[in-house]
mmCIF file of N, CA and C in Angstrom:
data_model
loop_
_atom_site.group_PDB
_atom_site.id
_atom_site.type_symbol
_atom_site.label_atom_id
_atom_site.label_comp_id
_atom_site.label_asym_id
_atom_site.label_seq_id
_atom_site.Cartn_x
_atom_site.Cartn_y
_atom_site.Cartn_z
ATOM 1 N N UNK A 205 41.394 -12.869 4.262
ATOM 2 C CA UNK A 205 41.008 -11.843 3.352
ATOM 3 C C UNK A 205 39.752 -12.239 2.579
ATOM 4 N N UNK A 206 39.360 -13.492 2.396
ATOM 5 C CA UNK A 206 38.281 -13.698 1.504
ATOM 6 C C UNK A 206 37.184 -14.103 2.685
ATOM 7 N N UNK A 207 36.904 -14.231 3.800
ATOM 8 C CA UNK A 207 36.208 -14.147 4.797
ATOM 9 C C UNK A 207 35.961 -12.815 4.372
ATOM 10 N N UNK A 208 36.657 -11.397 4.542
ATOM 11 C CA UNK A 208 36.088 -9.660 4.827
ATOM 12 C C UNK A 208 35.395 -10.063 3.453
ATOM 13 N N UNK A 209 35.606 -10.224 2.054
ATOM 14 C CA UNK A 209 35.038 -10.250 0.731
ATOM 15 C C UNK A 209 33.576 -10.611 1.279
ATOM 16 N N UNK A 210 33.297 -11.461 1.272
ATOM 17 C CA UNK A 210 32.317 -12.279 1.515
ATOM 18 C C UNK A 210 31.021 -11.987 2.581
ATOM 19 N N UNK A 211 32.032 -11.240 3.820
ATOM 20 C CA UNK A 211 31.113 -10.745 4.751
ATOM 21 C C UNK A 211 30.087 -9.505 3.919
ATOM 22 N N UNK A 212 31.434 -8.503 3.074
ATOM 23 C CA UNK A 212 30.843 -7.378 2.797
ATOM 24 C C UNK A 212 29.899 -7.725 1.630
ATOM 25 N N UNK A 213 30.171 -8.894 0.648
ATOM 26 C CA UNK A 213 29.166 -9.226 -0.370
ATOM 27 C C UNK A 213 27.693 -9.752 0.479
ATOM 28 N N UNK A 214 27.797 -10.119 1.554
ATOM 29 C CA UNK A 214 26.261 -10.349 2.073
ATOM 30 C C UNK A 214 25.412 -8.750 2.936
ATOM 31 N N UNK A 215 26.626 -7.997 3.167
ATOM 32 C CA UNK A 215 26.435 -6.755 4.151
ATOM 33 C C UNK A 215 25.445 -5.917 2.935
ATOM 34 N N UNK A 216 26.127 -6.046 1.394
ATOM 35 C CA UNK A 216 25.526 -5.354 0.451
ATOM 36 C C UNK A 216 24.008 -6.088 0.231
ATOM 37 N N UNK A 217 24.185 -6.959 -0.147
ATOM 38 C CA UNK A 217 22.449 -8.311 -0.333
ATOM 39 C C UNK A 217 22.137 -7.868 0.855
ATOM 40 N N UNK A 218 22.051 -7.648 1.546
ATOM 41 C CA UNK A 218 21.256 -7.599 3.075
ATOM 42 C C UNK A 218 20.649 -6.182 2.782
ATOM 43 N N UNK A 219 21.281 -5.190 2.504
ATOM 44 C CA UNK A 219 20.947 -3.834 2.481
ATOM 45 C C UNK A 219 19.578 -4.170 1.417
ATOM 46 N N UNK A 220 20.022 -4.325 0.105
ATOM 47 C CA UNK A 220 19.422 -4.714 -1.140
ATOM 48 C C UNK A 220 17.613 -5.411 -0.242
ATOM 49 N N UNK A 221 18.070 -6.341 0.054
ATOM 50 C CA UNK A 221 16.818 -6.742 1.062
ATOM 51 C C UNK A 221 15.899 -6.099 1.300
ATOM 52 N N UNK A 222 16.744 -5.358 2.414
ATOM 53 C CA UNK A 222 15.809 -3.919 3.583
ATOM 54 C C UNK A 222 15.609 -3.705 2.730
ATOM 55 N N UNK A 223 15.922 -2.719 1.532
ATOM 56 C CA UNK A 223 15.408 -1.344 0.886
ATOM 57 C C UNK A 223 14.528 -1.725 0.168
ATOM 58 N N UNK A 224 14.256 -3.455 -0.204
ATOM 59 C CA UNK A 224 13.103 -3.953 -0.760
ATOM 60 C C UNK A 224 11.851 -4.343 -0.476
ATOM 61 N N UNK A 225 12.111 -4.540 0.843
ATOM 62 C CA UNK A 225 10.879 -4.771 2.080
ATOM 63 C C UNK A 225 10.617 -4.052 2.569
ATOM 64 N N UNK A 226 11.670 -2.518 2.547
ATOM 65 C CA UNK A 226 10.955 -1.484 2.980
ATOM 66 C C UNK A 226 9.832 -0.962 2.324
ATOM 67 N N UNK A 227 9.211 -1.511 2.139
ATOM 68 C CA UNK A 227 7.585 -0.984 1.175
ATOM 69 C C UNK A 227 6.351 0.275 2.006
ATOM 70 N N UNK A 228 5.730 0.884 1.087
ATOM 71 C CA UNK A 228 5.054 2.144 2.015
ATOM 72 C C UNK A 228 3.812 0.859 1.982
ATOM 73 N N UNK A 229 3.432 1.251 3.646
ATOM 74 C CA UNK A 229 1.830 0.355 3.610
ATOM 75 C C UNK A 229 0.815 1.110 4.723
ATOM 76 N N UNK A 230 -0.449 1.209 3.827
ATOM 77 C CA UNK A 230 -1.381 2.394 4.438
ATOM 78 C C UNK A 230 -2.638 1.644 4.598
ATOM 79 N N UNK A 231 -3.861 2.245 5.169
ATOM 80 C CA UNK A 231 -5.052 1.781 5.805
ATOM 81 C C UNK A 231 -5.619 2.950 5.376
ATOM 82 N N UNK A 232 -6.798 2.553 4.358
ATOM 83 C CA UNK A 232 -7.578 3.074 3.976
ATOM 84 C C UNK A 232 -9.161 2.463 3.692
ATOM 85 N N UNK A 233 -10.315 2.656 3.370
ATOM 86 C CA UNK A 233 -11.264 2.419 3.266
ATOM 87 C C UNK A 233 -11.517 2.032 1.668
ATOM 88 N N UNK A 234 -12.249 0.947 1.622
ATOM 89 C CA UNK A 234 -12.716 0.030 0.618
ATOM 90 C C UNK A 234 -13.822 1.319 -0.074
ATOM 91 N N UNK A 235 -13.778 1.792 -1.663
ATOM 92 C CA UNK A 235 -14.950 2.660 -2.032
ATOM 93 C C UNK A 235 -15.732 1.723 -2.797
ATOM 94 N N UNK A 236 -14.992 1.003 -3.664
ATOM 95 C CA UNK A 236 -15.407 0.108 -4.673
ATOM 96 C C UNK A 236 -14.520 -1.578 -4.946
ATOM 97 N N UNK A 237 -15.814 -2.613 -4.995
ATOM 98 C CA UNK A 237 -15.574 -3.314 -4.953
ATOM 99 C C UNK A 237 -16.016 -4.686 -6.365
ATOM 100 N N UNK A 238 -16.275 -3.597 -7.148
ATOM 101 C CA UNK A 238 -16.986 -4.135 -8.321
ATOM 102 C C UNK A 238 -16.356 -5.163 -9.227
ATOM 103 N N UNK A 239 -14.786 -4.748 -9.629
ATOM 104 C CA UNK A 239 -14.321 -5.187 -10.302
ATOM 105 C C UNK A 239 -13.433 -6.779 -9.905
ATOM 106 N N UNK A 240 -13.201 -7.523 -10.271
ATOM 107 C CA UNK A 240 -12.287 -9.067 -9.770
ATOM 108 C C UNK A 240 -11.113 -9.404 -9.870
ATOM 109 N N UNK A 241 -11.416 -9.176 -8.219
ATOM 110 C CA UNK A 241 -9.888 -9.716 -7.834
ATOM 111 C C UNK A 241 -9.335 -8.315 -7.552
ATOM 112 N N UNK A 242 -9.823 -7.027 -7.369
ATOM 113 C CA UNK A 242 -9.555 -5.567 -7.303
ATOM 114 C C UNK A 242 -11.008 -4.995 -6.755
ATOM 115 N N UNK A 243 -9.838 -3.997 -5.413
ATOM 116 C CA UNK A 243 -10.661 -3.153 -4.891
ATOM 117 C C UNK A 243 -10.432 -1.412 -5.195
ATOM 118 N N UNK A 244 -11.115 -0.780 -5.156
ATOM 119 C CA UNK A 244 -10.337 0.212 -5.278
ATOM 120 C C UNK A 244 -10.467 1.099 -3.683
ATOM 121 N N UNK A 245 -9.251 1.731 -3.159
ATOM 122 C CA UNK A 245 -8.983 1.847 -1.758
ATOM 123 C C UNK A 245 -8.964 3.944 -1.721
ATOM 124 N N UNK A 246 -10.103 4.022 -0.682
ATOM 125 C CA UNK A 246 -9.800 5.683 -0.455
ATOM 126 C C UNK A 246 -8.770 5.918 0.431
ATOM 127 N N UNK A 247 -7.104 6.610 0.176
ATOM 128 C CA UNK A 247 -6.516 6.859 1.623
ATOM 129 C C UNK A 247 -6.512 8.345 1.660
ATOM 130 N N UNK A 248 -7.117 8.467 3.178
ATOM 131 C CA UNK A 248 -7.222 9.542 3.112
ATOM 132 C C UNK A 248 -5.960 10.032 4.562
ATOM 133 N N UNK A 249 -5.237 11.140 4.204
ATOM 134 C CA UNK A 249 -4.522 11.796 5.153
ATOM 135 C C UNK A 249 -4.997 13.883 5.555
ATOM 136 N N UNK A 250 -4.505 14.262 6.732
ATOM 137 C CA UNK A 250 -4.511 15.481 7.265
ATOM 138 C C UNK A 250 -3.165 15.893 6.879
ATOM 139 N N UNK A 251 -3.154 17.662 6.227
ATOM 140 C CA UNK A 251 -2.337 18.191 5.872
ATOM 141 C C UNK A 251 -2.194 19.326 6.483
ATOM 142 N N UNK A 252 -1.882 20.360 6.548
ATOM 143 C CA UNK A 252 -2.013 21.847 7.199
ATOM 144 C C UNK A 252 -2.040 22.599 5.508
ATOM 145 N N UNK A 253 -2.906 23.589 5.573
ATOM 146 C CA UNK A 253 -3.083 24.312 3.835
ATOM 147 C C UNK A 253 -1.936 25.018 4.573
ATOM 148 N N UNK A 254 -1.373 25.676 3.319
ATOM 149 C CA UNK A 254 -0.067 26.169 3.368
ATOM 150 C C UNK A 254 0.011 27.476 3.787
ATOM 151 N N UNK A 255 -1.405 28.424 2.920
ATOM 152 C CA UNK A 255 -1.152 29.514 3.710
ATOM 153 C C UNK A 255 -1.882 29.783 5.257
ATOM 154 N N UNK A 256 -3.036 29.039 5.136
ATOM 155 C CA UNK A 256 -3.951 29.481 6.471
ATOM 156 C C UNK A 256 -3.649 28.589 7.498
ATOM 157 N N UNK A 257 -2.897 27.451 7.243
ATOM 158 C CA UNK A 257 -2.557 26.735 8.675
ATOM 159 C C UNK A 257 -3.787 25.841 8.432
ATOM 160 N N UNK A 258 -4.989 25.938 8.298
ATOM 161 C CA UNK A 258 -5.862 24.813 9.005
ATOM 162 C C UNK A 258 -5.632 23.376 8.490
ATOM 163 N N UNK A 259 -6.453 22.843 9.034
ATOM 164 C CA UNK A 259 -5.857 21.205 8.684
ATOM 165 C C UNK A 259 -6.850 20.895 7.845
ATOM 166 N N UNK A 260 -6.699 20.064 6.375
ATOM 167 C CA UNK A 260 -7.340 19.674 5.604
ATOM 168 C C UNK A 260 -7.155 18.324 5.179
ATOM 169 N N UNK A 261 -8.203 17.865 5.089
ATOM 170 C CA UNK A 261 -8.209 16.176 4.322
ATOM 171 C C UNK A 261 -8.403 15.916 2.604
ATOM 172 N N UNK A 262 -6.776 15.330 2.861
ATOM 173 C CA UNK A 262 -6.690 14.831 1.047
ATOM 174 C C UNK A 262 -7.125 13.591 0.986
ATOM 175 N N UNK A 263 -7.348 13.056 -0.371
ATOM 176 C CA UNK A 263 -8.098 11.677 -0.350
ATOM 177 C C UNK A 263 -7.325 11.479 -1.913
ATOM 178 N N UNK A 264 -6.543 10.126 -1.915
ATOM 179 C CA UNK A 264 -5.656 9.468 -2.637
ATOM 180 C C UNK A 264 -6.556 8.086 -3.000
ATOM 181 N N UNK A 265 -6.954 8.013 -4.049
ATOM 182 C CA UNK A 265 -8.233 7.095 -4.512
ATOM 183 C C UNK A 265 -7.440 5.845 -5.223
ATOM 184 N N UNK A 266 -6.893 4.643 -4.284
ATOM 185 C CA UNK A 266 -5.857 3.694 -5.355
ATOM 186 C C UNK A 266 -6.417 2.068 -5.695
ATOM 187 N N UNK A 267 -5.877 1.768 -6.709
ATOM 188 C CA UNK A 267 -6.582 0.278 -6.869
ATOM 189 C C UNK A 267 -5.533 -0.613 -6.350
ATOM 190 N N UNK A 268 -6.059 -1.676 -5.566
ATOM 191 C CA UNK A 268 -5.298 -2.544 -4.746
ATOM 192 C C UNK A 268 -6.279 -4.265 -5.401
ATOM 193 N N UNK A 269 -4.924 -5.198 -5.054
ATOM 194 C CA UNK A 269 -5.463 -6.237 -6.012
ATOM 195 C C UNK A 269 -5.555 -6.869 -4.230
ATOM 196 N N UNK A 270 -6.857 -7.826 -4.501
ATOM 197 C CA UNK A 270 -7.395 -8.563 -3.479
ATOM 198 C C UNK A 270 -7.681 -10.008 -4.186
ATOM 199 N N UNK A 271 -6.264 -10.600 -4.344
ATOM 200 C CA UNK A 271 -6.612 -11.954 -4.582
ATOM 201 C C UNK A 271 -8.419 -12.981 -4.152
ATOM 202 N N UNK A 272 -8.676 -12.985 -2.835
ATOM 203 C CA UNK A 272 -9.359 -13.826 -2.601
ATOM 204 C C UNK A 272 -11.201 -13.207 -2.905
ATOM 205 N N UNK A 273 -10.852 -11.866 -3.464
ATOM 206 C CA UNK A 273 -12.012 -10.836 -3.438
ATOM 207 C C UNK A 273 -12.458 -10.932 -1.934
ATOM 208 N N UNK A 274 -12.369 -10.848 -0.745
ATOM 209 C CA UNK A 274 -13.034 -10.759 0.409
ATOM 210 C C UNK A 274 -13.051 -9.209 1.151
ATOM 211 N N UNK A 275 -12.634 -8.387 0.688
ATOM 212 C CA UNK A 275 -12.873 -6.825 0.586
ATOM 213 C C UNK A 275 -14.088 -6.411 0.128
ATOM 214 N N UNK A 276 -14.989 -5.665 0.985
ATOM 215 C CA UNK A 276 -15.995 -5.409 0.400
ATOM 216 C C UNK A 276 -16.183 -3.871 0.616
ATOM 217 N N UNK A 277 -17.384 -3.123 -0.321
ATOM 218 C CA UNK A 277 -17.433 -1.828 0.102
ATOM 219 C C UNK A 277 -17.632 -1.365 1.927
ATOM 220 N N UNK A 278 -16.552 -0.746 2.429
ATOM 221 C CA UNK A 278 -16.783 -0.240 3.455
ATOM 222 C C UNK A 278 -15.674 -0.778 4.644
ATOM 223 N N UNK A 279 -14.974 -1.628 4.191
ATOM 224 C CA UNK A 279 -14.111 -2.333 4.963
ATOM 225 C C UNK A 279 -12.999 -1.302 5.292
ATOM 226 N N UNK A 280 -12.546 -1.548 6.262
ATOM 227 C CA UNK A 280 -11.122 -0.484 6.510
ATOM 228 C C UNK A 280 -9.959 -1.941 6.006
ATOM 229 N N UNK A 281 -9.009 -1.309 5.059
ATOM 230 C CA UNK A 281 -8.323 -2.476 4.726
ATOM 231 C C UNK A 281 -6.631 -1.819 4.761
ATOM 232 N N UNK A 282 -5.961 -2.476 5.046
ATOM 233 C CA UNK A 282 -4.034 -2.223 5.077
ATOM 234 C C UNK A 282 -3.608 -2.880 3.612
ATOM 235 N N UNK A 283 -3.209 -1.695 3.167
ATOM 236 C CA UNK A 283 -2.552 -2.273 1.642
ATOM 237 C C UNK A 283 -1.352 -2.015 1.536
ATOM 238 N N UNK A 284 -0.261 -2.852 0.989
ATOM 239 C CA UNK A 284 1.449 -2.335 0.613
ATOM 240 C C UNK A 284 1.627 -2.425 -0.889
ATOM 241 N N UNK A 285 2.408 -1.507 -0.937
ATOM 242 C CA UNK A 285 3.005 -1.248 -2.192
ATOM 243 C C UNK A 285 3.705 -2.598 -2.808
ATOM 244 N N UNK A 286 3.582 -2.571 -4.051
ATOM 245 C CA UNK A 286 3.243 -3.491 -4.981
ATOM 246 C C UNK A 286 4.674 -3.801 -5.941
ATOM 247 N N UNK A 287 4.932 -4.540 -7.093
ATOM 248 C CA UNK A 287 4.972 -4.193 -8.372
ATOM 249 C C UNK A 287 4.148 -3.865 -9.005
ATOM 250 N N UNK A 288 4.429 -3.199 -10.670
ATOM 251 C CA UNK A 288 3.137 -2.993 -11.296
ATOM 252 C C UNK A 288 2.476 -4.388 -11.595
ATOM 253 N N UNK A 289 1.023 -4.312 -11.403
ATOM 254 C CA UNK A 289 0.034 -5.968 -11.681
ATOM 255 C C UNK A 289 -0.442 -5.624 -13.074
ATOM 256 N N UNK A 290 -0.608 -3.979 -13.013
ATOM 257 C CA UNK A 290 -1.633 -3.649 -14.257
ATOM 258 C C UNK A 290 -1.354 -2.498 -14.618
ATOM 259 N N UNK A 291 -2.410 -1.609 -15.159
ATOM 260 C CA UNK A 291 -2.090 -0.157 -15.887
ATOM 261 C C UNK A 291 -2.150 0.752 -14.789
ATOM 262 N N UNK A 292 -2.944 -0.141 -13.705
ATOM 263 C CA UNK A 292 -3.275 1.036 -12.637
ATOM 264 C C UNK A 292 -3.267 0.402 -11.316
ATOM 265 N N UNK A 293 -2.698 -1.086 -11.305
ATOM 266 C CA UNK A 293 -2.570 -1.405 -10.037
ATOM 267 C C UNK A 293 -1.291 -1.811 -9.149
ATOM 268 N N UNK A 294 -1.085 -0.827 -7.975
ATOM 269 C CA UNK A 294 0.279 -0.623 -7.662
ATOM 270 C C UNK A 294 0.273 -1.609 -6.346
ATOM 271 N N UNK A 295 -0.931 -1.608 -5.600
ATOM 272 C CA UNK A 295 -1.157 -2.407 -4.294
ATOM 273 C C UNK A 295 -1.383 -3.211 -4.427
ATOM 274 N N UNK A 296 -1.243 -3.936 -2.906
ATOM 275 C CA UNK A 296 -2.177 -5.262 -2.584
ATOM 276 C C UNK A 296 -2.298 -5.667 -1.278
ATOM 277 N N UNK A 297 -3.624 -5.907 -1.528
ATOM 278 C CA UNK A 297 -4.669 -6.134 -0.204
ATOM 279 C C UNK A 297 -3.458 -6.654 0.701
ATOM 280 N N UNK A 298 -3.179 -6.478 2.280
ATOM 281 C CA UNK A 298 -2.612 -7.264 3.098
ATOM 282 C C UNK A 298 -3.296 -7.870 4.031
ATOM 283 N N UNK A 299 -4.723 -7.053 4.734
ATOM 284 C CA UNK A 299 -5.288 -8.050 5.473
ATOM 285 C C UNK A 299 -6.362 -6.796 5.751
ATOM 286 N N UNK A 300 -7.456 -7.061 6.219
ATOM 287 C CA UNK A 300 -8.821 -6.730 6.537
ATOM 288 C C UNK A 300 -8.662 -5.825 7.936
ATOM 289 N N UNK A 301 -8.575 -5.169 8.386
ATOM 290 C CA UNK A 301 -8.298 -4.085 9.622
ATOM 291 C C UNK A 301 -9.892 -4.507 10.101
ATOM 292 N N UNK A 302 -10.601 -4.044 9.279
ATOM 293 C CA UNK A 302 -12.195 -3.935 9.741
ATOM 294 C C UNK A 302 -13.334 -4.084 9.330
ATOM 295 N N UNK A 303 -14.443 -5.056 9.798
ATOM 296 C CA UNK A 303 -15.187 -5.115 8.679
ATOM 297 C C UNK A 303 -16.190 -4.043 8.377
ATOM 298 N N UNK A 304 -16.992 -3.803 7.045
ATOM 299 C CA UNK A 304 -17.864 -2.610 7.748
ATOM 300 C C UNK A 304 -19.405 -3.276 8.317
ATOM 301 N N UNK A 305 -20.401 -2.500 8.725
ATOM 302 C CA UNK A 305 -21.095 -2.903 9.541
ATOM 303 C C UNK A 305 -22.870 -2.631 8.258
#
């Protein structure tokens, strides 16, 4: 009986885990790179407008922290969701997709 306890106390921590590593992580383009140790990241996605159907591009403008500063304007970069670092920074840099040219 304290074997099932035990299994199900790790079955719960395990879940706890996933749902913590499940983090949202997107690829967006470097706009600004001014500030240290922070980039700020354009993501942009395709929507359909609601009444006419056509497809339109939104652009979600977020600040992502780049420890080593090696993000520069123009880079395509993969960022995941964060804790809060700051007043306005929810991301952080995960790795460089692309450099720009």
């Amino acid at each position: 009986m304290a074997d099932m306890t035990t299994n199900q106390q790790s079955d719960t921590s395990a879940d706890a885990r996933d749902a913590r590593n499940a983090r949202k992580v997107r690829t967006g383009t470097v706009v600004s790179d001014k500030m240290q140790k922070t980039v700020v990241v354009a993501i942009q996605r395709r929507v359909a407008h609601p009444v006419y159907g056509k497809m339109v591009t939104r652009t979600k403008r977020v600040k992502a922290h780049d420890e080593e500063n090696s993000a520069k304007t123009g880079d395509t970069v993969r960022i995941m969701e964060t804790r809060p670092l700051s007043k306005d920074k929810r991301w952080r840099v995960v790795d460089i997709v692309e450099r720009a040219r």
